[in-house]
mmCIF file with all atom_site columns, C-alpha atoms in Angstrom:
data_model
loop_
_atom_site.group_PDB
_atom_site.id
_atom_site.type_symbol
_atom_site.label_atom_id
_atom_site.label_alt_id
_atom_site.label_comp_id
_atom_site.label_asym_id
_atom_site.label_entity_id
_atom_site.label_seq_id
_atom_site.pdbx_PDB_ins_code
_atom_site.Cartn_x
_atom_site.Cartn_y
_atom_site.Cartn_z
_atom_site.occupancy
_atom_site.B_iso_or_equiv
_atom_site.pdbx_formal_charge
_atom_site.auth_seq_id
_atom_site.auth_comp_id
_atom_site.auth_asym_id
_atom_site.auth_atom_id
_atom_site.pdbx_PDB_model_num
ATOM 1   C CA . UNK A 1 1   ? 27.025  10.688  25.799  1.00 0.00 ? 12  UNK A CA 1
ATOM 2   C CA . UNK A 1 2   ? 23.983  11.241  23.356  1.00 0.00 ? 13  UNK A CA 1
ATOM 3   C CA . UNK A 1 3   ? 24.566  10.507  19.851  1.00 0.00 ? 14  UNK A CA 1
ATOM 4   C CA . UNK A 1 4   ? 23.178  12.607  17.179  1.00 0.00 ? 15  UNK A CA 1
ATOM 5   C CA . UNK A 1 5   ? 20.156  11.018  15.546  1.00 0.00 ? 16  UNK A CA 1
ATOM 6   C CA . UNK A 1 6   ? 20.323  10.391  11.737  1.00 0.00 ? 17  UNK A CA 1
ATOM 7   C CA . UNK A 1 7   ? 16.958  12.396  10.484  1.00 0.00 ? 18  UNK A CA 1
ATOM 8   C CA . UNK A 1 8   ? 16.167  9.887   8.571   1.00 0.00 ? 19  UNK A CA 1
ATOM 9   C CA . UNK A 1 9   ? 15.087  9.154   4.663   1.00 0.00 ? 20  UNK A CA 1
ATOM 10  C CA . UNK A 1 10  ? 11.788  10.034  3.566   1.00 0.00 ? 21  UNK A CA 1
ATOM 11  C CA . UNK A 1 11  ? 10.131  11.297  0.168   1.00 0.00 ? 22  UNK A CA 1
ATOM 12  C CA . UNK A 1 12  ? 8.209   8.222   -1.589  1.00 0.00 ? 23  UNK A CA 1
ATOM 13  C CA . UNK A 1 13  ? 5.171   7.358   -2.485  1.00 0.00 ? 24  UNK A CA 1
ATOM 14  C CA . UNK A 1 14  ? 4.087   4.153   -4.718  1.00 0.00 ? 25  UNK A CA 1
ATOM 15  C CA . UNK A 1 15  ? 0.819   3.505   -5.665  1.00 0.00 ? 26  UNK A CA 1
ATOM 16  C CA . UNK A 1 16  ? -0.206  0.296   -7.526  1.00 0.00 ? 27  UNK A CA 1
ATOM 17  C CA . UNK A 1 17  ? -3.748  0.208   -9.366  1.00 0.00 ? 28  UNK A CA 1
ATOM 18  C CA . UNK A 1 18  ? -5.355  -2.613  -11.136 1.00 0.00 ? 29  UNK A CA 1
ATOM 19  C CA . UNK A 1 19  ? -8.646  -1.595  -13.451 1.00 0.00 ? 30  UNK A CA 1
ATOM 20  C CA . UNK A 1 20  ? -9.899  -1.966  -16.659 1.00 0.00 ? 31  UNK A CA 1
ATOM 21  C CA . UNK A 1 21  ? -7.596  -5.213  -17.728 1.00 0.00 ? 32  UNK A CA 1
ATOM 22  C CA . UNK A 1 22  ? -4.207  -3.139  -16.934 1.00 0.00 ? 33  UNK A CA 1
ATOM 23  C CA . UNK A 1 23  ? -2.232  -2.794  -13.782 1.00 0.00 ? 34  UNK A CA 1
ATOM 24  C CA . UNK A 1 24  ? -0.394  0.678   -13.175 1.00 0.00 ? 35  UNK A CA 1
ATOM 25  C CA . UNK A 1 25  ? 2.384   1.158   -10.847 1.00 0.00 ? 36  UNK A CA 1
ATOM 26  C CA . UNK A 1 26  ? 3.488   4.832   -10.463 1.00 0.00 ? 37  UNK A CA 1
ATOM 27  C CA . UNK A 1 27  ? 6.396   6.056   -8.316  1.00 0.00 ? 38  UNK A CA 1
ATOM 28  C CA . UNK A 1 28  ? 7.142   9.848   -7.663  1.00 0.00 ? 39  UNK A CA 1
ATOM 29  C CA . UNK A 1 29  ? 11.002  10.964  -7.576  1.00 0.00 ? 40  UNK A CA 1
ATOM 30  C CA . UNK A 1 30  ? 10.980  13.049  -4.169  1.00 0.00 ? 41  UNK A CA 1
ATOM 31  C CA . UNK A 1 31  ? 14.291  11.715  -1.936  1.00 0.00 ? 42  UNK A CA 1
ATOM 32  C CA . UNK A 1 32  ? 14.509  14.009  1.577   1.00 0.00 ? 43  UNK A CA 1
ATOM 33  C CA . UNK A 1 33  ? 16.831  13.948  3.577   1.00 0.00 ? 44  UNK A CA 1
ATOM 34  C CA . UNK A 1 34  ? 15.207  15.431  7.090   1.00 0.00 ? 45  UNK A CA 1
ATOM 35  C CA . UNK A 1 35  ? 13.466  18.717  5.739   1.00 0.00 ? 46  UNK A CA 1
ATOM 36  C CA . UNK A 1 36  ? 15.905  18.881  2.647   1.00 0.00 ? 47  UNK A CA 1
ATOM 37  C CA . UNK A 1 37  ? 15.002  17.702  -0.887  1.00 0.00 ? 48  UNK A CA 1
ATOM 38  C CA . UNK A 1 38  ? 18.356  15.658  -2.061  1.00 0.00 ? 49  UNK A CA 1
ATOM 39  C CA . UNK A 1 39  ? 16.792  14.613  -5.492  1.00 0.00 ? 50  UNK A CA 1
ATOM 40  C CA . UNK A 1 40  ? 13.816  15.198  -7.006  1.00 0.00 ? 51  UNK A CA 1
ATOM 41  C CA . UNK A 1 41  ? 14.076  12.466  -10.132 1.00 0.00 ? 52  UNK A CA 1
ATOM 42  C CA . UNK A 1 42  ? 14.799  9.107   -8.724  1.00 0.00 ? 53  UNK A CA 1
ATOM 43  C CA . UNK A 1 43  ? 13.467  6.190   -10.762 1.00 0.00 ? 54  UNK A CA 1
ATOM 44  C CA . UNK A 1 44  ? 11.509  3.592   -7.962  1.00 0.00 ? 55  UNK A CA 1
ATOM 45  C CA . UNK A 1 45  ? 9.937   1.808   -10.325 1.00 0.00 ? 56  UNK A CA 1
ATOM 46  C CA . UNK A 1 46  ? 11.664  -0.941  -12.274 1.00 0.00 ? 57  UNK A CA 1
ATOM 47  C CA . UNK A 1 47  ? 10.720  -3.326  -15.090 1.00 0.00 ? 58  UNK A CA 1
ATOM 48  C CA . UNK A 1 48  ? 11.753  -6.461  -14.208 1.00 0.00 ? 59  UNK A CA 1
ATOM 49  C CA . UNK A 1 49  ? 11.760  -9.453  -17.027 1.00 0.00 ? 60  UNK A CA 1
ATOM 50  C CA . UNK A 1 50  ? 13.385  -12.542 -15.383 1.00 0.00 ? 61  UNK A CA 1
ATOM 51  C CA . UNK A 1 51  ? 12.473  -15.279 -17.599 1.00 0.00 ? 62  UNK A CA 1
ATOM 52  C CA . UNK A 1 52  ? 10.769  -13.237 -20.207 1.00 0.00 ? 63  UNK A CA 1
ATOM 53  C CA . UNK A 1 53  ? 7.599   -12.714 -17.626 1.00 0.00 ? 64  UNK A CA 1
ATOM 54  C CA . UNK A 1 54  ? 7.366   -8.976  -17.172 1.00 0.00 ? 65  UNK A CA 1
ATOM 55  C CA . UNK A 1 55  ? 7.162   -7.912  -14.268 1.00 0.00 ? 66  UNK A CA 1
ATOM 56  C CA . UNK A 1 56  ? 6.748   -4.326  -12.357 1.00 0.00 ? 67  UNK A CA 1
ATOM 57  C CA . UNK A 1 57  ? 8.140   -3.005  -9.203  1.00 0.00 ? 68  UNK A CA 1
ATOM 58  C CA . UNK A 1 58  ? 8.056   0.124   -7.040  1.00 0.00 ? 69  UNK A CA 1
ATOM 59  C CA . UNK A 1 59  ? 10.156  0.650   -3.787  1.00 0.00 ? 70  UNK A CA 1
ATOM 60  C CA . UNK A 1 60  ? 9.541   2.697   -0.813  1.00 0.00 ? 71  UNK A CA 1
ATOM 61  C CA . UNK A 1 61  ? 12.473  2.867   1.669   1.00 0.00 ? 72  UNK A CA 1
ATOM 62  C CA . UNK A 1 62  ? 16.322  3.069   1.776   1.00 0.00 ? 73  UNK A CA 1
ATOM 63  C CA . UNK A 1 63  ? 17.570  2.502   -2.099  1.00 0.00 ? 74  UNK A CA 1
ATOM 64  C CA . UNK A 1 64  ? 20.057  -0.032  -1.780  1.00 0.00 ? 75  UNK A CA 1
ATOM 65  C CA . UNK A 1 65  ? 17.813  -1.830  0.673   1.00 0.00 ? 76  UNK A CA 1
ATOM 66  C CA . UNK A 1 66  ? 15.102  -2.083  -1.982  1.00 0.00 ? 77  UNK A CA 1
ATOM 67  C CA . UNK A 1 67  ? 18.172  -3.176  -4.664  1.00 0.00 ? 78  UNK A CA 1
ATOM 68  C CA . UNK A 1 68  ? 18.203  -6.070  -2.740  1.00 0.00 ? 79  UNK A CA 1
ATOM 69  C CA . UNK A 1 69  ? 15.283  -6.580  -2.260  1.00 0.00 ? 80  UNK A CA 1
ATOM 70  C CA . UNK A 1 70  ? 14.790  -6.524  -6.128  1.00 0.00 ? 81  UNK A CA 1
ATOM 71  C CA . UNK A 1 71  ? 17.580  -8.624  -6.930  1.00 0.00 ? 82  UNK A CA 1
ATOM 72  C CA . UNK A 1 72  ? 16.309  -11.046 -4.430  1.00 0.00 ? 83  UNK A CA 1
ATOM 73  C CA . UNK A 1 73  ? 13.059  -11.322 -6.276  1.00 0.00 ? 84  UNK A CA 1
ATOM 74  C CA . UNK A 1 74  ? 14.107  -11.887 -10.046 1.00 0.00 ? 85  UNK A CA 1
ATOM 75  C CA . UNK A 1 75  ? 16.362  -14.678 -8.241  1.00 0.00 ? 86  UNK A CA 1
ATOM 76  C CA . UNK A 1 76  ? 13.048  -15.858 -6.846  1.00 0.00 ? 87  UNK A CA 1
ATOM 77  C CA . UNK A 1 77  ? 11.092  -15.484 -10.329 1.00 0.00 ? 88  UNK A CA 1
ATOM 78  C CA . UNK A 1 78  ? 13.553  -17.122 -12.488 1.00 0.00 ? 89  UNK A CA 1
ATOM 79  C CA . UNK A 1 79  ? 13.335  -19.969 -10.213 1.00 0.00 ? 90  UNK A CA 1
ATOM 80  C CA . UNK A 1 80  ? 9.405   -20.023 -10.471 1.00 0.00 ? 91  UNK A CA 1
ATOM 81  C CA . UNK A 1 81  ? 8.816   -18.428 -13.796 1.00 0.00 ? 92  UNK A CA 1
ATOM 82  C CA . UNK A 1 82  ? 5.422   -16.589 -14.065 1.00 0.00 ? 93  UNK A CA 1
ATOM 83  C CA . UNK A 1 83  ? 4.620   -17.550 -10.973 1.00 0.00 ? 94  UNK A CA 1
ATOM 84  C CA . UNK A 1 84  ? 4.767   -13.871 -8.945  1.00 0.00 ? 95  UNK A CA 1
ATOM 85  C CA . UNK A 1 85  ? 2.865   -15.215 -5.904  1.00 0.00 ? 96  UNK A CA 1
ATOM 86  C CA . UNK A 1 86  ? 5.566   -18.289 -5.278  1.00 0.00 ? 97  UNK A CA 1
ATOM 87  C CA . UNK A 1 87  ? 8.264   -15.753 -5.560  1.00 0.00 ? 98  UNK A CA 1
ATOM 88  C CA . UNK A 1 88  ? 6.555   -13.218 -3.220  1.00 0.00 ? 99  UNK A CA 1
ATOM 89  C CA . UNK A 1 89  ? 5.975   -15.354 -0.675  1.00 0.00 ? 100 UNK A CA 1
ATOM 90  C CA . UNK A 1 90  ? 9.417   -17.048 -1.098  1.00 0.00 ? 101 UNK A CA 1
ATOM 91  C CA . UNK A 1 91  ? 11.260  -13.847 -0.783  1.00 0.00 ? 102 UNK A CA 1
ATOM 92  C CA . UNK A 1 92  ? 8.924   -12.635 2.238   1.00 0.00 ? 103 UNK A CA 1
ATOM 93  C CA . UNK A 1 93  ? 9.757   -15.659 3.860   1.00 0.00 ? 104 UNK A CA 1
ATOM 94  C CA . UNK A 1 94  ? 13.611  -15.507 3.324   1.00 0.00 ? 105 UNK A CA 1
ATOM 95  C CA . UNK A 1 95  ? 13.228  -11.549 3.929   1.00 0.00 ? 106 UNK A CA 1
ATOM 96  C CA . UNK A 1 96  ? 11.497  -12.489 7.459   1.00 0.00 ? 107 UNK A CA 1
ATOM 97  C CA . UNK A 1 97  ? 13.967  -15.255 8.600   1.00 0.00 ? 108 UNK A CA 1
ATOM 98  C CA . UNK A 1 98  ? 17.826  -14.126 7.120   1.00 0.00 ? 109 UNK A CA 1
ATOM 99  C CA . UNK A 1 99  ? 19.614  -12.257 9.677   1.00 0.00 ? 110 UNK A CA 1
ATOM 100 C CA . UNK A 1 100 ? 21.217  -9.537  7.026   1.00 0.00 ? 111 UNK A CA 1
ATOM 101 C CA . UNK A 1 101 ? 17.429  -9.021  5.349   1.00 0.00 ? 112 UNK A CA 1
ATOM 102 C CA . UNK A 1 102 ? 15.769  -8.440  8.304   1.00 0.00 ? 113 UNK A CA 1
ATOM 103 C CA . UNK A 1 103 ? 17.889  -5.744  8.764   1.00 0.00 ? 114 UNK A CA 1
ATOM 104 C CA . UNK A 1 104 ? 16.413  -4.309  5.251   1.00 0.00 ? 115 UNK A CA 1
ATOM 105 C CA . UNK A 1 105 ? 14.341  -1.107  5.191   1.00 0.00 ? 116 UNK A CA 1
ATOM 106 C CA . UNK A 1 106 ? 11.989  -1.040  2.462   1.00 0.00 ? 117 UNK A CA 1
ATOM 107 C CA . UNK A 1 107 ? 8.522   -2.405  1.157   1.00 0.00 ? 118 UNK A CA 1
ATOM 108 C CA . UNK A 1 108 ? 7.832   -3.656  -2.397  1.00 0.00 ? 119 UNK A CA 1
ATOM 109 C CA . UNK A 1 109 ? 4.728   -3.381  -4.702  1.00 0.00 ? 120 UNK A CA 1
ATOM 110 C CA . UNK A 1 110 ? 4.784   -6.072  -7.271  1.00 0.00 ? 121 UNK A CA 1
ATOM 111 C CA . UNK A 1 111 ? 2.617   -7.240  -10.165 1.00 0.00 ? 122 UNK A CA 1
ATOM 112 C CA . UNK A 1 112 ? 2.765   -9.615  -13.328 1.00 0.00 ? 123 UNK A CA 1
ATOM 113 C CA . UNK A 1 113 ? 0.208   -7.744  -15.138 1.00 0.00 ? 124 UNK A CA 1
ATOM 114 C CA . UNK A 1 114 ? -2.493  -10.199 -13.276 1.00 0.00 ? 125 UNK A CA 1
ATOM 115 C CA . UNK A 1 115 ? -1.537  -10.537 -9.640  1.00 0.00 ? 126 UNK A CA 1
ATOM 116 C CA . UNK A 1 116 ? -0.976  -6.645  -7.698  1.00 0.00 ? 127 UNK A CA 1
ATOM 117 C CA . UNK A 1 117 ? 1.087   -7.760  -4.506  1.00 0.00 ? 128 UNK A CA 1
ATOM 118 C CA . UNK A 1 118 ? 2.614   -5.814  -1.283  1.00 0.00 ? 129 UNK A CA 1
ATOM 119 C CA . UNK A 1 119 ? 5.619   -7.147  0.173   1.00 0.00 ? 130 UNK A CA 1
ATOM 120 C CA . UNK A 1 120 ? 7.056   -6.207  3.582   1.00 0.00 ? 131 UNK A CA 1
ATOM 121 C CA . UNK A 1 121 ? 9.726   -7.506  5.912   1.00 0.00 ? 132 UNK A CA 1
ATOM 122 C CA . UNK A 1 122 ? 7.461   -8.759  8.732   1.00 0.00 ? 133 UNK A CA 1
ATOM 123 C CA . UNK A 1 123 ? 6.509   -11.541 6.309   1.00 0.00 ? 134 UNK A CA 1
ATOM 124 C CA . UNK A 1 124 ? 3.952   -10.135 4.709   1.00 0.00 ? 135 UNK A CA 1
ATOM 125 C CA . UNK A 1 125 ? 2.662   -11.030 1.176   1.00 0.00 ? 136 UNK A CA 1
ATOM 126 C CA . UNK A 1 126 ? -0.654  -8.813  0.806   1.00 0.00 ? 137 UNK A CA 1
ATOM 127 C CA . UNK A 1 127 ? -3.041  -8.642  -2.159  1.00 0.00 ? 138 UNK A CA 1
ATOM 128 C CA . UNK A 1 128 ? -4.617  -4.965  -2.004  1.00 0.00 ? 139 UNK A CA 1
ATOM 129 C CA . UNK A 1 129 ? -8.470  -5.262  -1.523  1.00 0.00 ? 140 UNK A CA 1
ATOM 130 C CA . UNK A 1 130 ? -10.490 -3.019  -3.840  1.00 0.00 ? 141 UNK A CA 1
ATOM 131 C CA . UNK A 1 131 ? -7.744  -3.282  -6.532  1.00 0.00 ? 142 UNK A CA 1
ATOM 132 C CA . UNK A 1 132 ? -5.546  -0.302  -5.262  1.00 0.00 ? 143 UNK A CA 1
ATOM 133 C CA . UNK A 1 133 ? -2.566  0.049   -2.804  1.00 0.00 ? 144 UNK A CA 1
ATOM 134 C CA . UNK A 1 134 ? 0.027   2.182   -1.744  1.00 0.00 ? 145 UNK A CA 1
ATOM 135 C CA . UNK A 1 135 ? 3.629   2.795   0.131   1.00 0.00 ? 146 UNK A CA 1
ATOM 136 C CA . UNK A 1 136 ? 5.541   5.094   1.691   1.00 0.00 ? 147 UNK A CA 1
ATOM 137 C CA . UNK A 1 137 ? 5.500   8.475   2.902   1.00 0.00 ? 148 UNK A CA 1
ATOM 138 C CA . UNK A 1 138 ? 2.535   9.702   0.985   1.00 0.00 ? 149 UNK A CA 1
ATOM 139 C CA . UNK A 1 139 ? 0.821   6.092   0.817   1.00 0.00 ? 150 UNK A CA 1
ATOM 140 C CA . UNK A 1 140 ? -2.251  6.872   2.867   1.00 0.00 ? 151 UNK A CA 1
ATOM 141 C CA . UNK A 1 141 ? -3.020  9.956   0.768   1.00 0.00 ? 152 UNK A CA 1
ATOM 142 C CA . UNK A 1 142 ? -1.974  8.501   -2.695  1.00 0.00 ? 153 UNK A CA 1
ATOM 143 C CA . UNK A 1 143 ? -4.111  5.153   -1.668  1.00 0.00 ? 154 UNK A CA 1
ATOM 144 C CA . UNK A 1 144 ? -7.388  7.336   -0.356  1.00 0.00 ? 155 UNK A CA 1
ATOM 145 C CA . UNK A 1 145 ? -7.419  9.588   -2.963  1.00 0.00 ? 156 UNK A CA 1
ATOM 146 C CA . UNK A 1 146 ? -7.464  6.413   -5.872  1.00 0.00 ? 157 UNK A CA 1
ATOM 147 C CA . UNK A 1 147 ? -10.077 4.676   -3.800  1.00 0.00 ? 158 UNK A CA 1
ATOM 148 C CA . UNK A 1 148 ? -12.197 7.857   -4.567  1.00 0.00 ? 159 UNK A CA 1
ATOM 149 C CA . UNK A 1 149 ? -11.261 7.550   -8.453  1.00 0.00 ? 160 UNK A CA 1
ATOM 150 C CA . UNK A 1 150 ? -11.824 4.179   -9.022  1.00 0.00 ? 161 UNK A CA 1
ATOM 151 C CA . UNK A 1 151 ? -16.023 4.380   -9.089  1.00 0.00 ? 162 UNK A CA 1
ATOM 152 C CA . UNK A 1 152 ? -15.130 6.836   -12.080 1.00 0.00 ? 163 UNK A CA 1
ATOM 153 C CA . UNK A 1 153 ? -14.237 6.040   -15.461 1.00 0.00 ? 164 UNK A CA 1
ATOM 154 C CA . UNK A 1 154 ? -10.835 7.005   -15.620 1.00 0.00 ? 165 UNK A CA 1
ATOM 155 C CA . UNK A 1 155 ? -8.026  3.729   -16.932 1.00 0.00 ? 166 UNK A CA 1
ATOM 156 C CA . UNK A 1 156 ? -5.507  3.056   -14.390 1.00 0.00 ? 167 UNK A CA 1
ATOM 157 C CA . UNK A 1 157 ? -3.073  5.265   -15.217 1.00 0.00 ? 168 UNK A CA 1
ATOM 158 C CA . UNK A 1 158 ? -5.505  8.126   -14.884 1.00 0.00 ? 169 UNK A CA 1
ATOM 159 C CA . UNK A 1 159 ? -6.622  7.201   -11.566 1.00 0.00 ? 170 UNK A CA 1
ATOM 160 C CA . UNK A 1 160 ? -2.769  6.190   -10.715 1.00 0.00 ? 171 UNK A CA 1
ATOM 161 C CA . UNK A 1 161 ? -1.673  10.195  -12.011 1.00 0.00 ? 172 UNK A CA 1
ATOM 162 C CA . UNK A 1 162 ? -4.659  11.604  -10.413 1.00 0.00 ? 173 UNK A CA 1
ATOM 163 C CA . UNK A 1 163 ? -3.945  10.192  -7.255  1.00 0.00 ? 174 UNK A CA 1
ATOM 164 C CA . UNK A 1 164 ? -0.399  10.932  -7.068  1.00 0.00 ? 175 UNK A CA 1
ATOM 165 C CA . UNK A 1 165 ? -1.063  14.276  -7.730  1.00 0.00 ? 176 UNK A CA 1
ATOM 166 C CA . UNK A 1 166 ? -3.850  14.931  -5.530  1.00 0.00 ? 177 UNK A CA 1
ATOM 167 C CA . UNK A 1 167 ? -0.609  13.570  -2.890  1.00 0.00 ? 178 UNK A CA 1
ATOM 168 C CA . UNK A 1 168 ? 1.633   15.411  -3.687  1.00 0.00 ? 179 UNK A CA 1
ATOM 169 C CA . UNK A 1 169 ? 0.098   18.459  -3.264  1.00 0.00 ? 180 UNK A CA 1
ATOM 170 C CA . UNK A 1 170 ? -0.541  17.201  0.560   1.00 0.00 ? 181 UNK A CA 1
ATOM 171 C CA . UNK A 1 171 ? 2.528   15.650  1.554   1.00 0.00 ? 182 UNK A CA 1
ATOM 172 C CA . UNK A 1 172 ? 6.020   17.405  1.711   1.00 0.00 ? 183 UNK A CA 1
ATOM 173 C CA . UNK A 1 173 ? 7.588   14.015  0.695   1.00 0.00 ? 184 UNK A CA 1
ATOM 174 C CA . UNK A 1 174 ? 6.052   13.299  -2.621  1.00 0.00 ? 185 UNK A CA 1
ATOM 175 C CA . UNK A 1 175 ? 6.591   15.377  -5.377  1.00 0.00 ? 186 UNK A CA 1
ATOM 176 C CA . UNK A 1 176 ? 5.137   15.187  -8.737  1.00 0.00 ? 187 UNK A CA 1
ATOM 177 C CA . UNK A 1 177 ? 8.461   13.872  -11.373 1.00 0.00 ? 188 UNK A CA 1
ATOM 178 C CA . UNK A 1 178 ? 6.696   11.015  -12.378 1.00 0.00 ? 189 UNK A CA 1
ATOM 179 C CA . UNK A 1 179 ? 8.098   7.179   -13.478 1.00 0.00 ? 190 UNK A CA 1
ATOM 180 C CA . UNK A 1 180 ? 4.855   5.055   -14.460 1.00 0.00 ? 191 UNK A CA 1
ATOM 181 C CA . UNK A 1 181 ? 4.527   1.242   -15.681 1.00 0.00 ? 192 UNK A CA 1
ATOM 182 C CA . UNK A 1 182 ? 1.889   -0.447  -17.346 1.00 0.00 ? 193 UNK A CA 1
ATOM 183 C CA . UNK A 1 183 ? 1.458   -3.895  -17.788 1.00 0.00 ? 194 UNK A CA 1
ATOM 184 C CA . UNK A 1 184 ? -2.009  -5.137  -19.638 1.00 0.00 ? 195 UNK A CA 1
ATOM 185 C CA . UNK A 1 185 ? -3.406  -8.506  -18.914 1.00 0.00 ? 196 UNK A CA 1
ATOM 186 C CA . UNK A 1 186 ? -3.289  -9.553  -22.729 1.00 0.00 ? 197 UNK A CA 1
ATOM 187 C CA . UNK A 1 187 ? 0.983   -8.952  -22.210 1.00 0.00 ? 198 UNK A CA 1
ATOM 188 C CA . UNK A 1 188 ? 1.016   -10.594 -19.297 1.00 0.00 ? 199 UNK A CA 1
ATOM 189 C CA . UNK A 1 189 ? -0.851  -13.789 -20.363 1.00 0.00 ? 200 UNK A CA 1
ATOM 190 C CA . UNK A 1 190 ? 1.398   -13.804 -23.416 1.00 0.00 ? 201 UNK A CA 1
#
């Protein structure tokens, strides 16, 4: 007997960019569902303030895998206030070794304003080299098209719109309904 295979979810694409004394993270509101577009304004990038330390966060993956995830961390950063790394790599490591997380589908960008972080399920706590990185189904585009925009002198919300745009008109799952968070250094170090 062969079952029918789900299709799967697809349509995100998170791109975090860190220039000019500002971190961006911008998140486009594309869910698909196979070859069908089941929303086009979902919100995967949260504002986190556990603590009063703000933190940012986009999600790429299943939605209530990433709430999760989420919730996981601000338990993690109101146990080690301001201190995003610790609760990165304290999450990745409970992510990587808890029977129900490992089961989790999804992959986090985080930053504090200071610190621009991947997290993954393998384990994984990554700090983007060149000061740009990006997730999901339009990642690669989003990510190569913001490593071309970063020798310019657009801010990083410029190069963060300009690269998600410049993805979404390549990939079928990324769209252009935009949700974008700043945090400045000064902020962050307050």
């Amino acid at each position: 007997m062969q079952q029918d295979s789900f299709p799967g979810w697809h349509g995100t694409t998170i791109i975090g960019v860190k220039k000019g004394g500002s971190v961006v993270v911008a998140g486009d509101g594309q869910v698909s569902l196979g070859q069908t577009v089941i929303k086009g304004t979902a919100r995967k990038v949260r504002r986190l303030s556990p603590g009063g330390h703000d933190v940012v966060a986009g999600f790429a993956g299943s939605t209530a895998d990433a709430f999760t995830l989420l919730e996981r961390l601000e338990t993690k950063l109101e146990s080690h206030p301001g201190q995003l790394a610790r609760a990165s790599v304290e999450l990745a490591k409970e992510w990587r070794t808890d029977k129900y997380l490992q089961k989790l589908e999804a992959m986090l960008i985080v930053t504090d304003g200071d610190t621009l972080l991947v997290i993954t399920g393998a384990g994984d706590v990554l700090e983007p080299e060149h000061d740009v990185t990006a997730i999901g189904s339009g990642g690669n585009y989003a990510l190569a098209a913001a490593r071309g925009l970063m020798e310019t002198d657009f801010s990083a919300e410029e190069v963060a719109r300009k690269a998600m745009a410049i993805a979404a008109d390549i990939c079928v799952y990324t769209n252009g309904n935009l949700t974008v968070e700043e945090i400045a250094r000064e902020k962050a170090a307050s």
